[in-house]
XYZ file of C-alpha atoms in Angstrom:
166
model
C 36.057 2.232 30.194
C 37.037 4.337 33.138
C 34.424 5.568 35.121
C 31.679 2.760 33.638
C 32.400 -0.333 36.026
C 34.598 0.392 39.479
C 37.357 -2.096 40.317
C 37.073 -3.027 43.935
C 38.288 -0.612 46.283
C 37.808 2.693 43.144
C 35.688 5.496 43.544
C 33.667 5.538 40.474
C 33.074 9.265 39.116
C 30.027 11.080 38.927
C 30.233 11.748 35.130
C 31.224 9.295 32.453
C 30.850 8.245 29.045
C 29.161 5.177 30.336
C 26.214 7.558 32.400
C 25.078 9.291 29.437
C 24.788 5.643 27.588
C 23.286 3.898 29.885
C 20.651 8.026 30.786
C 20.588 7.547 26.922
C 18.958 4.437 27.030
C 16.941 5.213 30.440
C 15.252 8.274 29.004
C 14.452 6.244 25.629
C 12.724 3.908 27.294
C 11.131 6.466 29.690
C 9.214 8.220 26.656
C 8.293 5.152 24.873
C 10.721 5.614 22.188
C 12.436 2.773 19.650
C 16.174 3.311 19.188
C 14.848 4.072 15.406
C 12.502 7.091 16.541
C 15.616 8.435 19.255
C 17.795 8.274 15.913
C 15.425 10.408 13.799
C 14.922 12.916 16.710
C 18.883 13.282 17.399
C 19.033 13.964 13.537
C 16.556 16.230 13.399
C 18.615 17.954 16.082
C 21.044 18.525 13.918
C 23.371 15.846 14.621
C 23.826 12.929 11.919
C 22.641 9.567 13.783
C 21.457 6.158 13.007
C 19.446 3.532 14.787
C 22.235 1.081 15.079
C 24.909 3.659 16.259
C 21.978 4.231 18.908
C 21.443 0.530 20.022
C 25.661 0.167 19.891
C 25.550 3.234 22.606
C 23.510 1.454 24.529
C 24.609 -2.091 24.386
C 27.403 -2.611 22.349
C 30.413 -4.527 23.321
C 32.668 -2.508 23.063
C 30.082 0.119 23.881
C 30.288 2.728 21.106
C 31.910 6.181 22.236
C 29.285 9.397 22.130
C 31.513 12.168 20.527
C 30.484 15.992 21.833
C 28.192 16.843 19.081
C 26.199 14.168 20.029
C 25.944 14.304 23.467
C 24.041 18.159 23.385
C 22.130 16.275 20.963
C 20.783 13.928 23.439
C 20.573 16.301 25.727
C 18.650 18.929 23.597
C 16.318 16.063 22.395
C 15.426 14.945 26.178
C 15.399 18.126 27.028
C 18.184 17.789 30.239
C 20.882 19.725 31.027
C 24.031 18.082 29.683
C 24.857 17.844 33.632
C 22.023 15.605 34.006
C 22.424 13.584 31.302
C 26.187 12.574 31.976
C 24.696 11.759 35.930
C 23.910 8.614 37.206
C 20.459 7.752 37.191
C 18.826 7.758 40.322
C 18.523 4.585 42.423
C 14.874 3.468 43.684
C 12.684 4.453 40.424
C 11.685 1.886 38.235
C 10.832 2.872 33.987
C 7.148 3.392 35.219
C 7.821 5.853 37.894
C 10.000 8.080 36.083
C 7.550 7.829 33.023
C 5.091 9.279 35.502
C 7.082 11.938 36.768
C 7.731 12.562 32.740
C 4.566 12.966 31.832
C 3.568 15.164 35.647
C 6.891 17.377 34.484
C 5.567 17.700 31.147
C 1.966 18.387 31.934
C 3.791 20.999 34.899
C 5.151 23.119 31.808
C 2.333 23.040 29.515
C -0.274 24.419 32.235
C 2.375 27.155 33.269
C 2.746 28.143 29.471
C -1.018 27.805 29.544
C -1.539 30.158 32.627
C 0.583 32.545 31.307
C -0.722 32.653 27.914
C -4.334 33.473 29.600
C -2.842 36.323 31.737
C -1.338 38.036 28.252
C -4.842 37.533 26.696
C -7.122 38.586 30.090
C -4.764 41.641 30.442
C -4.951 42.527 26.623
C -9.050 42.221 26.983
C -8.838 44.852 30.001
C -6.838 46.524 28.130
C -9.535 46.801 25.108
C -12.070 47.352 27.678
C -10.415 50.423 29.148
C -10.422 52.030 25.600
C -13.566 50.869 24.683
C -15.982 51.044 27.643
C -19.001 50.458 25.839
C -17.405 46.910 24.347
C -17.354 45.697 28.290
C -21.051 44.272 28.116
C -20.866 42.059 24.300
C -17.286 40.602 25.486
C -18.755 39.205 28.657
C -21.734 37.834 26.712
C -19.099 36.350 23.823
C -16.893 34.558 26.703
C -20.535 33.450 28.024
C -21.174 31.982 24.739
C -17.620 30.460 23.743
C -17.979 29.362 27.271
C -21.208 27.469 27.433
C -20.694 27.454 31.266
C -21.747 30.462 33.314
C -19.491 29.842 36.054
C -16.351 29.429 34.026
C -17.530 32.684 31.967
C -18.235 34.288 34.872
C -14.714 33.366 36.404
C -13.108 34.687 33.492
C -15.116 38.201 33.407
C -13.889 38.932 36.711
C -10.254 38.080 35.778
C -10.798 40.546 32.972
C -11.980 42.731 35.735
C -9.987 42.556 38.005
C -7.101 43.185 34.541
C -5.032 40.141 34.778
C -5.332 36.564 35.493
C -2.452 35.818 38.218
């Protein structure tokens, strides 16, 4: 196929068929996934897949063709632009490196989501407080108690305070 394995002297192109099979397979292995499990996920997507038209993408000879349905499938279940996905994986990072940087990317989100979920809630408390002055004393005693730790609650009264978190 074009594009999959240059002939001596070709330029071979940044985006091909063959990259998203072979990123297919890459960011399988990178979450720990079975061909079986990427299959379910893809159909759950929306997009009608099986576990050996999975393995066949990956390894078949001939290698089985990815149609466009299924491509923003992949993409949407590994959560990469379809860009990235049809790119050449990067050179120099083994399957336990980029499972790190995964999991680091993953964690990155979930304490942004996190932060900004506190924020919404420490503003909303101020918020409270400012209408209800006289409610300012039991909510720092409830955080104190939810708490357990006086320096956390503390921490967290004087981000209600102060009427936001960031």
């Amino acid at each position: 196929m074009a594009g999959d394995r240059p002939e001596s002297g070709e330029v071979p192109l940044l985006y091909s068929e063959g990259n998203v099979a072979a990123r297919v397979a890459l960011e399988r292995e990178v979450r720990g996934w079975s061909t079986t499990e990427l299959a379910e996920r893809v159909t759950r997507a929306g997009v009608k897949i099986n576990q050996t038209a999975v393995w066949r993408i990956e390894n078949g000879t001939p290698r089985r063709r990815i149609n466009l349905d299924e491509a923003l499938a992949f993409s949407r279940v590994f959560e990469l632009p379809l860009e990235e996905l049809m790119s050449p994986p990067l050179e120099g990072l083994d399957i336990d490196s980029r499972r790190l940087v995964q999991e680091a990317v993953e964690a990155f989100y979930e304490a942004r989501d996190a932060r900004d979920r506190l924020h919404h809630a420490v503003v909303a408390i101020a918020d409270h407080i400012k209408a209800h002055p006289d409610s300012s004393r039991a909510i720092h005693e409830q955080c104190l108690r939810l708490m357990g730790d006086e320096r956390d609650a503390r921490t967290l009264s004087s981000d209600i305070e102060d009427g936001g978190h960031y």
